[in-house]
Amino acid sequence: MNLRLSDIFGGAMAYWRRDKAVLLPVSGLFFFLPVLAFQLFITRPELPATATNEQVMETMIAWFSGNVHWMFLERLVTLFGAGVVLALLLDPTRPTLRDALGQAARRMPVLIAIWLVVTLLFLGGWMLFFVPGLYVLGRVFLVYAVGMAERRGPIDSVARGLALSRGRGWLFLLAAMVFYAGGFLLSAVAGGIAPLDRSTMAGEILGMVS
């Protein structure tokens, strides 16, 4: 089958038009809010202009070590959200939101394992050089969808996703770059919101949930 980029986004738009009433709040809850919370509550390291490369590295390692648990938690929330969205879109039985939440919860161990395998593949490609790392992004484009739609284990999901993307790695890379650009824009929007009044916004949010 001669798959084109327009086919990928045409299908995505068809799904969006069909289910946007539920996809919009789910995306806001599991994708936008975690990014916004991270921007609001996690302080970015500040480096003087005269910092040496060694000082920069030490500061970044210290910041990462102090916040890795929050980064992991954010990733868990977005993985769960991805599972919910994939269940809503790909399950032929058209599950309710409650059923999709249940499916995502049951598949979370598999999604986490897939994420770890994909991360290792990406790092392996990245260490070889910049281009192989990017190519890996295209080849693993379908693995989460396979894991949810076909109820496979993590290794089988990755193997099946790689098989489906054979000969289409660069095409899926272009699609992935568009979606990642959307995620970057989301992060930028959240980052633009957070500095407006960091202490006031954080206090109001904490007041609402406490």
PDB file of C-alpha atoms in Angstrom:
ATOM      1  CA  MET A   1       0.000   0.000   0.000  1.00  0.00           C
ATOM      2  CA  ASN A   2       1.405   3.406  -0.992  1.00  0.00           C
ATOM      3  CA  LEU A   3       0.854   5.375   2.216  1.00  0.00           C
ATOM      4  CA  ARG A   4       1.170   9.147   2.051  1.00  0.00           C
ATOM      5  CA  LEU A   5       1.513  11.802   4.745  1.00  0.00           C
ATOM      6  CA  SER A   6      -1.865  13.206   3.738  1.00  0.00           C
ATOM      7  CA  ASP A   7      -3.424   9.792   4.425  1.00  0.00           C
ATOM      8  CA  ILE A   8      -2.042   9.788   7.977  1.00  0.00           C
ATOM      9  CA  PHE A   9      -3.318  13.245   8.829  1.00  0.00           C
ATOM     10  CA  GLY A  10      -6.552  12.723   6.948  1.00  0.00           C
ATOM     11  CA  GLY A  11      -7.249   9.704   9.132  1.00  0.00           C
ATOM     12  CA  ALA A  12      -6.236  11.615  12.260  1.00  0.00           C
ATOM     13  CA  MET A  13      -8.606  14.461  11.380  1.00  0.00           C
ATOM     14  CA  ALA A  14     -11.423  11.996  10.734  1.00  0.00           C
ATOM     15  CA  TYR A  15     -10.908  10.519  14.215  1.00  0.00           C
ATOM     16  CA  TRP A  16     -10.775  14.024  15.694  1.00  0.00           C
ATOM     17  CA  ARG A  17     -14.024  15.121  14.063  1.00  0.00           C
ATOM     18  CA  ARG A  18     -15.722  11.924  15.203  1.00  0.00           C
ATOM     19  CA  ASP A  19     -14.637  12.029  18.850  1.00  0.00           C
ATOM     20  CA  LYS A  20     -13.506  15.589  19.596  1.00  0.00           C
ATOM     21  CA  ALA A  21     -16.175  16.013  22.277  1.00  0.00           C
ATOM     22  CA  VAL A  22     -14.351  13.472  24.440  1.00  0.00           C
ATOM     23  CA  LEU A  23     -10.806  13.826  23.045  1.00  0.00           C
ATOM     24  CA  LEU A  24     -10.568  17.519  23.940  1.00  0.00           C
ATOM     25  CA  PRO A  25     -11.166  17.152  27.706  1.00  0.00           C
ATOM     26  CA  VAL A  26      -9.095  13.950  27.863  1.00  0.00           C
ATOM     27  CA  SER A  27      -6.191  15.677  26.106  1.00  0.00           C
ATOM     28  CA  GLY A  28      -6.457  18.683  28.380  1.00  0.00           C
ATOM     29  CA  LEU A  29      -6.487  16.535  31.512  1.00  0.00           C
ATOM     30  CA  PHE A  30      -3.703  14.102  30.631  1.00  0.00           C
ATOM     31  CA  PHE A  31      -1.464  16.140  28.322  1.00  0.00           C
ATOM     32  CA  PHE A  32      -1.856  19.882  28.935  1.00  0.00           C
ATOM     33  CA  LEU A  33      -2.313  19.923  32.728  1.00  0.00           C
ATOM     34  CA  PRO A  34       0.774  17.779  33.523  1.00  0.00           C
ATOM     35  CA  VAL A  35       2.940  20.045  31.366  1.00  0.00           C
ATOM     36  CA  LEU A  36       1.435  23.145  32.974  1.00  0.00           C
ATOM     37  CA  ALA A  37       1.927  21.716  36.473  1.00  0.00           C
ATOM     38  CA  PHE A  38       5.568  20.954  35.706  1.00  0.00           C
ATOM     39  CA  GLN A  39       6.095  24.508  34.467  1.00  0.00           C
ATOM     40  CA  LEU A  40       4.352  25.974  37.502  1.00  0.00           C
ATOM     41  CA  PHE A  41       5.944  24.026  40.299  1.00  0.00           C
ATOM     42  CA  ILE A  42       9.380  22.870  39.063  1.00  0.00           C
ATOM     43  CA  THR A  43      12.011  25.601  39.179  1.00  0.00           C
ATOM     44  CA  ARG A  44      14.365  25.635  36.234  1.00  0.00           C
ATOM     45  CA  PRO A  45      18.104  25.904  37.025  1.00  0.00           C
ATOM     46  CA  GLU A  46      19.588  29.353  36.619  1.00  0.00           C
ATOM     47  CA  LEU A  47      23.138  29.599  35.337  1.00  0.00           C
ATOM     48  CA  PRO A  48      25.336  32.677  35.243  1.00  0.00           C
ATOM     49  CA  ALA A  49      26.533  33.801  31.847  1.00  0.00           C
ATOM     50  CA  THR A  50      30.107  33.059  32.898  1.00  0.00           C
ATOM     51  CA  ALA A  51      29.394  29.415  33.850  1.00  0.00           C
ATOM     52  CA  THR A  52      31.891  26.896  32.534  1.00  0.00           C
ATOM     53  CA  ASN A  53      30.874  23.724  30.737  1.00  0.00           C
ATOM     54  CA  GLU A  54      31.719  21.752  33.873  1.00  0.00           C
ATOM     55  CA  GLN A  55      29.493  23.978  36.010  1.00  0.00           C
ATOM     56  CA  VAL A  56      26.663  23.692  33.510  1.00  0.00           C
ATOM     57  CA  MET A  57      26.944  19.893  33.519  1.00  0.00           C
ATOM     58  CA  GLU A  58      27.049  19.720  37.336  1.00  0.00           C
ATOM     59  CA  THR A  59      24.023  22.009  37.638  1.00  0.00           C
ATOM     60  CA  MET A  60      21.995  20.061  35.098  1.00  0.00           C
ATOM     61  CA  ILE A  61      22.858  16.713  36.705  1.00  0.00           C
ATOM     62  CA  ALA A  62      21.858  18.057  40.121  1.00  0.00           C
ATOM     63  CA  TRP A  63      18.585  19.451  38.733  1.00  0.00           C
ATOM     64  CA  PHE A  64      17.769  16.202  36.968  1.00  0.00           C
ATOM     65  CA  SER A  65      18.561  14.126  40.061  1.00  0.00           C
ATOM     66  CA  GLY A  66      16.316  16.321  42.178  1.00  0.00           C
ATOM     67  CA  ASN A  67      13.378  16.236  39.764  1.00  0.00           C
ATOM     68  CA  VAL A  68      13.590  12.864  38.007  1.00  0.00           C
ATOM     69  CA  HIS A  69      10.672  11.507  40.075  1.00  0.00           C
ATOM     70  CA  TRP A  70       8.430  14.363  38.929  1.00  0.00           C
ATOM     71  CA  MET A  71       9.511  13.861  35.322  1.00  0.00           C
ATOM     72  CA  PHE A  72       8.704  10.161  35.621  1.00  0.00           C
ATOM     73  CA  LEU A  73       5.308  10.951  37.151  1.00  0.00           C
ATOM     74  CA  GLU A  74       4.532  13.362  34.319  1.00  0.00           C
ATOM     75  CA  ARG A  75       5.484  10.680  31.826  1.00  0.00           C
ATOM     76  CA  LEU A  76       3.239   8.128  33.547  1.00  0.00           C
ATOM     77  CA  VAL A  77       0.273  10.508  33.348  1.00  0.00           C
ATOM     78  CA  THR A  78       0.832  11.240  29.658  1.00  0.00           C
ATOM     79  CA  LEU A  79       1.322   7.522  28.923  1.00  0.00           C
ATOM     80  CA  PHE A  80      -1.977   6.781  30.634  1.00  0.00           C
ATOM     81  CA  GLY A  81      -3.625   9.546  28.629  1.00  0.00           C
ATOM     82  CA  ALA A  82      -2.193   8.112  25.413  1.00  0.00           C
ATOM     83  CA  GLY A  83      -3.621   4.723  26.361  1.00  0.00           C
ATOM     84  CA  VAL A  84      -7.045   6.270  26.930  1.00  0.00           C
ATOM     85  CA  VAL A  85      -6.977   8.098  23.594  1.00  0.00           C
ATOM     86  CA  LEU A  86      -5.821   4.998  21.709  1.00  0.00           C
ATOM     87  CA  ALA A  87      -8.540   2.899  23.341  1.00  0.00           C
ATOM     88  CA  LEU A  88     -11.176   5.454  22.342  1.00  0.00           C
ATOM     89  CA  LEU A  89      -9.939   5.643  18.752  1.00  0.00           C
ATOM     90  CA  LEU A  90      -8.895   2.096  17.937  1.00  0.00           C
ATOM     91  CA  ASP A  91     -11.266  -0.197  19.814  1.00  0.00           C
ATOM     92  CA  PRO A  92     -13.917  -1.281  17.263  1.00  0.00           C
ATOM     93  CA  THR A  93     -16.484  -1.683  20.050  1.00  0.00           C
ATOM     94  CA  ARG A  94     -16.433   2.129  20.573  1.00  0.00           C
ATOM     95  CA  PRO A  95     -15.903   2.018  24.360  1.00  0.00           C
ATOM     96  CA  THR A  96     -17.247   4.641  26.711  1.00  0.00           C
ATOM     97  CA  LEU A  97     -14.766   6.943  28.423  1.00  0.00           C
ATOM     98  CA  ARG A  98     -15.076   4.854  31.573  1.00  0.00           C
ATOM     99  CA  ASP A  99     -14.250   1.672  29.639  1.00  0.00           C
ATOM    100  CA  ALA A 100     -11.314   3.400  27.908  1.00  0.00           C
ATOM    101  CA  LEU A 101      -9.943   4.496  31.281  1.00  0.00           C
ATOM    102  CA  GLY A 102     -10.182   0.904  32.475  1.00  0.00           C
ATOM    103  CA  GLN A 103      -8.437  -0.417  29.376  1.00  0.00           C
ATOM    104  CA  ALA A 104      -5.607   2.083  29.763  1.00  0.00           C
ATOM    105  CA  ALA A 105      -5.216   1.208  33.455  1.00  0.00           C
ATOM    106  CA  ARG A 106      -4.985  -2.505  32.677  1.00  0.00           C
ATOM    107  CA  ARG A 107      -2.465  -1.911  29.882  1.00  0.00           C
ATOM    108  CA  MET A 108      -0.250   0.524  31.830  1.00  0.00           C
ATOM    109  CA  PRO A 109       2.455  -2.064  32.673  1.00  0.00           C
ATOM    110  CA  VAL A 110       2.725  -2.879  28.964  1.00  0.00           C
ATOM    111  CA  LEU A 111       2.777   0.801  27.955  1.00  0.00           C
ATOM    112  CA  ILE A 112       5.522   1.527  30.483  1.00  0.00           C
ATOM    113  CA  ALA A 113       7.561  -1.439  29.240  1.00  0.00           C
ATOM    114  CA  ILE A 114       7.088  -0.295  25.622  1.00  0.00           C
ATOM    115  CA  TRP A 115       8.249   3.190  26.605  1.00  0.00           C
ATOM    116  CA  LEU A 116      11.410   1.764  28.194  1.00  0.00           C
ATOM    117  CA  VAL A 117      12.186  -0.365  25.126  1.00  0.00           C
ATOM    118  CA  VAL A 118      11.548   2.570  22.779  1.00  0.00           C
ATOM    119  CA  THR A 119      13.757   4.814  24.927  1.00  0.00           C
ATOM    120  CA  LEU A 120      16.606   2.301  24.745  1.00  0.00           C
ATOM    121  CA  LEU A 121      16.211   2.016  20.963  1.00  0.00           C
ATOM    122  CA  PHE A 122      16.195   5.786  20.604  1.00  0.00           C
ATOM    123  CA  LEU A 123      19.275   6.237  22.804  1.00  0.00           C
ATOM    124  CA  GLY A 124      21.049   3.503  20.856  1.00  0.00           C
ATOM    125  CA  GLY A 125      20.287   5.233  17.573  1.00  0.00           C
ATOM    126  CA  TRP A 126      21.214   8.619  19.023  1.00  0.00           C
ATOM    127  CA  MET A 127      24.613   7.360  20.217  1.00  0.00           C
ATOM    128  CA  LEU A 128      25.347   6.082  16.727  1.00  0.00           C
ATOM    129  CA  PHE A 129      24.623   9.521  15.309  1.00  0.00           C
ATOM    130  CA  PHE A 130      21.891  12.143  15.043  1.00  0.00           C
ATOM    131  CA  VAL A 131      20.213  10.716  11.931  1.00  0.00           C
ATOM    132  CA  PRO A 132      19.820   7.099  13.185  1.00  0.00           C
ATOM    133  CA  GLY A 133      18.228   8.482  16.336  1.00  0.00           C
ATOM    134  CA  LEU A 134      15.668  10.368  14.271  1.00  0.00           C
ATOM    135  CA  TYR A 135      15.031   7.329  12.090  1.00  0.00           C
ATOM    136  CA  VAL A 136      14.204   5.286  15.203  1.00  0.00           C
ATOM    137  CA  LEU A 137      11.452   7.798  16.021  1.00  0.00           C
ATOM    138  CA  GLY A 138       9.807   7.010  12.701  1.00  0.00           C
ATOM    139  CA  ARG A 139      10.163   3.264  13.029  1.00  0.00           C
ATOM    140  CA  VAL A 140       8.547   3.150  16.499  1.00  0.00           C
ATOM    141  CA  PHE A 141       5.683   5.455  15.508  1.00  0.00           C
ATOM    142  CA  LEU A 142       3.081   2.661  15.681  1.00  0.00           C
ATOM    143  CA  VAL A 143       4.235   0.606  18.666  1.00  0.00           C
ATOM    144  CA  TYR A 144       1.907   2.134  21.271  1.00  0.00           C
ATOM    145  CA  ALA A 145      -1.065   1.826  18.944  1.00  0.00           C
ATOM    146  CA  VAL A 146      -0.195  -1.835  18.350  1.00  0.00           C
ATOM    147  CA  GLY A 147       0.140  -2.423  22.083  1.00  0.00           C
ATOM    148  CA  MET A 148      -3.336  -1.055  22.746  1.00  0.00           C
ATOM    149  CA  ALA A 149      -5.200  -2.233  19.644  1.00  0.00           C
ATOM    150  CA  GLU A 150      -3.793  -5.765  19.408  1.00  0.00           C
ATOM    151  CA  ARG A 151      -3.304  -6.447  23.133  1.00  0.00           C
ATOM    152  CA  ARG A 152       0.275  -7.597  22.579  1.00  0.00           C
ATOM    153  CA  GLY A 153       3.086  -7.723  25.100  1.00  0.00           C
ATOM    154  CA  PRO A 154       5.788  -5.032  25.034  1.00  0.00           C
ATOM    155  CA  ILE A 155       8.362  -6.916  22.949  1.00  0.00           C
ATOM    156  CA  ASP A 156       5.718  -8.196  20.512  1.00  0.00           C
ATOM    157  CA  SER A 157       4.269  -4.685  20.238  1.00  0.00           C
ATOM    158  CA  VAL A 158       7.650  -3.210  19.379  1.00  0.00           C
ATOM    159  CA  ALA A 159       8.425  -6.006  16.911  1.00  0.00           C
ATOM    160  CA  ARG A 160       5.023  -5.674  15.241  1.00  0.00           C
ATOM    161  CA  GLY A 161       5.300  -1.870  15.115  1.00  0.00           C
ATOM    162  CA  LEU A 162       8.738  -2.106  13.536  1.00  0.00           C
ATOM    163  CA  ALA A 163       7.413  -4.586  10.975  1.00  0.00           C
ATOM    164  CA  LEU A 164       4.493  -2.308  10.055  1.00  0.00           C
ATOM    165  CA  SER A 165       6.795   0.683   9.634  1.00  0.00           C
ATOM    166  CA  ARG A 166       9.324  -1.142   7.445  1.00  0.00           C
ATOM    167  CA  GLY A 167      10.004   0.960   4.365  1.00  0.00           C
ATOM    168  CA  ARG A 168       8.029   3.874   5.865  1.00  0.00           C
ATOM    169  CA  GLY A 169      10.421   5.047   8.571  1.00  0.00           C
ATOM    170  CA  TRP A 170      11.049   8.484   7.076  1.00  0.00           C
ATOM    171  CA  LEU A 171       7.369   9.007   6.336  1.00  0.00           C
ATOM    172  CA  PHE A 172       6.423   8.204   9.916  1.00  0.00           C
ATOM    173  CA  LEU A 173       9.282  10.406  11.117  1.00  0.00           C
ATOM    174  CA  LEU A 174       7.694  13.360   9.335  1.00  0.00           C
ATOM    175  CA  ALA A 175       4.370  12.535  10.960  1.00  0.00           C
ATOM    176  CA  ALA A 176       6.056  12.169  14.362  1.00  0.00           C
ATOM    177  CA  MET A 177       7.792  15.530  13.942  1.00  0.00           C
ATOM    178  CA  VAL A 178       4.439  17.225  13.344  1.00  0.00           C
ATOM    179  CA  PHE A 179       2.963  15.641  16.482  1.00  0.00           C
ATOM    180  CA  TYR A 180       6.074  16.439  18.527  1.00  0.00           C
ATOM    181  CA  ALA A 181       5.910  20.011  17.244  1.00  0.00           C
ATOM    182  CA  GLY A 182       2.386  20.139  18.638  1.00  0.00           C
ATOM    183  CA  GLY A 183       3.707  18.889  21.971  1.00  0.00           C
ATOM    184  CA  PHE A 184       6.488  21.482  21.908  1.00  0.00           C
ATOM    185  CA  LEU A 185       3.923  24.203  21.218  1.00  0.00           C
ATOM    186  CA  LEU A 186       1.835  22.913  24.122  1.00  0.00           C
ATOM    187  CA  SER A 187       4.883  23.101  26.388  1.00  0.00           C
ATOM    188  CA  ALA A 188       5.652  26.599  25.152  1.00  0.00           C
ATOM    189  CA  VAL A 189       2.079  27.727  25.848  1.00  0.00           C
ATOM    190  CA  ALA A 190       2.250  26.248  29.347  1.00  0.00           C
ATOM    191  CA  GLY A 191       5.635  27.851  29.865  1.00  0.00           C
ATOM    192  CA  GLY A 192       4.208  31.180  28.760  1.00  0.00           C
ATOM    193  CA  ILE A 193       1.289  30.896  31.154  1.00  0.00           C
ATOM    194  CA  ALA A 194       3.338  29.917  34.192  1.00  0.00           C
ATOM    195  CA  PRO A 195       5.552  33.017  34.502  1.00  0.00           C
ATOM    196  CA  LEU A 196       2.593  35.420  34.465  1.00  0.00           C
ATOM    197  CA  ASP A 197       2.210  35.183  38.219  1.00  0.00           C
ATOM    198  CA  ARG A 198       3.818  32.007  39.394  1.00  0.00           C
ATOM    199  CA  SER A 199       3.165  32.303  43.114  1.00  0.00           C
ATOM    200  CA  THR A 200      -0.436  33.484  42.734  1.00  0.00           C
ATOM    201  CA  MET A 201      -1.384  30.830  40.178  1.00  0.00           C
ATOM    202  CA  ALA A 202       0.256  28.068  42.173  1.00  0.00           C
ATOM    203  CA  GLY A 203      -1.475  29.232  45.337  1.00  0.00           C
ATOM    204  CA  GLU A 204      -4.875  29.368  43.676  1.00  0.00           C
ATOM    205  CA  ILE A 205      -4.453  25.888  42.189  1.00  0.00           C
ATOM    206  CA  LEU A 206      -3.307  24.463  45.508  1.00  0.00           C
ATOM    207  CA  GLY A 207      -6.251  26.160  47.191  1.00  0.00           C
ATOM    208  CA  MET A 208      -8.697  24.552  44.787  1.00  0.00           C
ATOM    209  CA  VAL A 209      -7.373  21.029  45.250  1.00  0.00           C
ATOM    210  CA  SER A 210      -6.640  21.150  48.989  1.00  0.00           C
TER     211      SER A 210
END
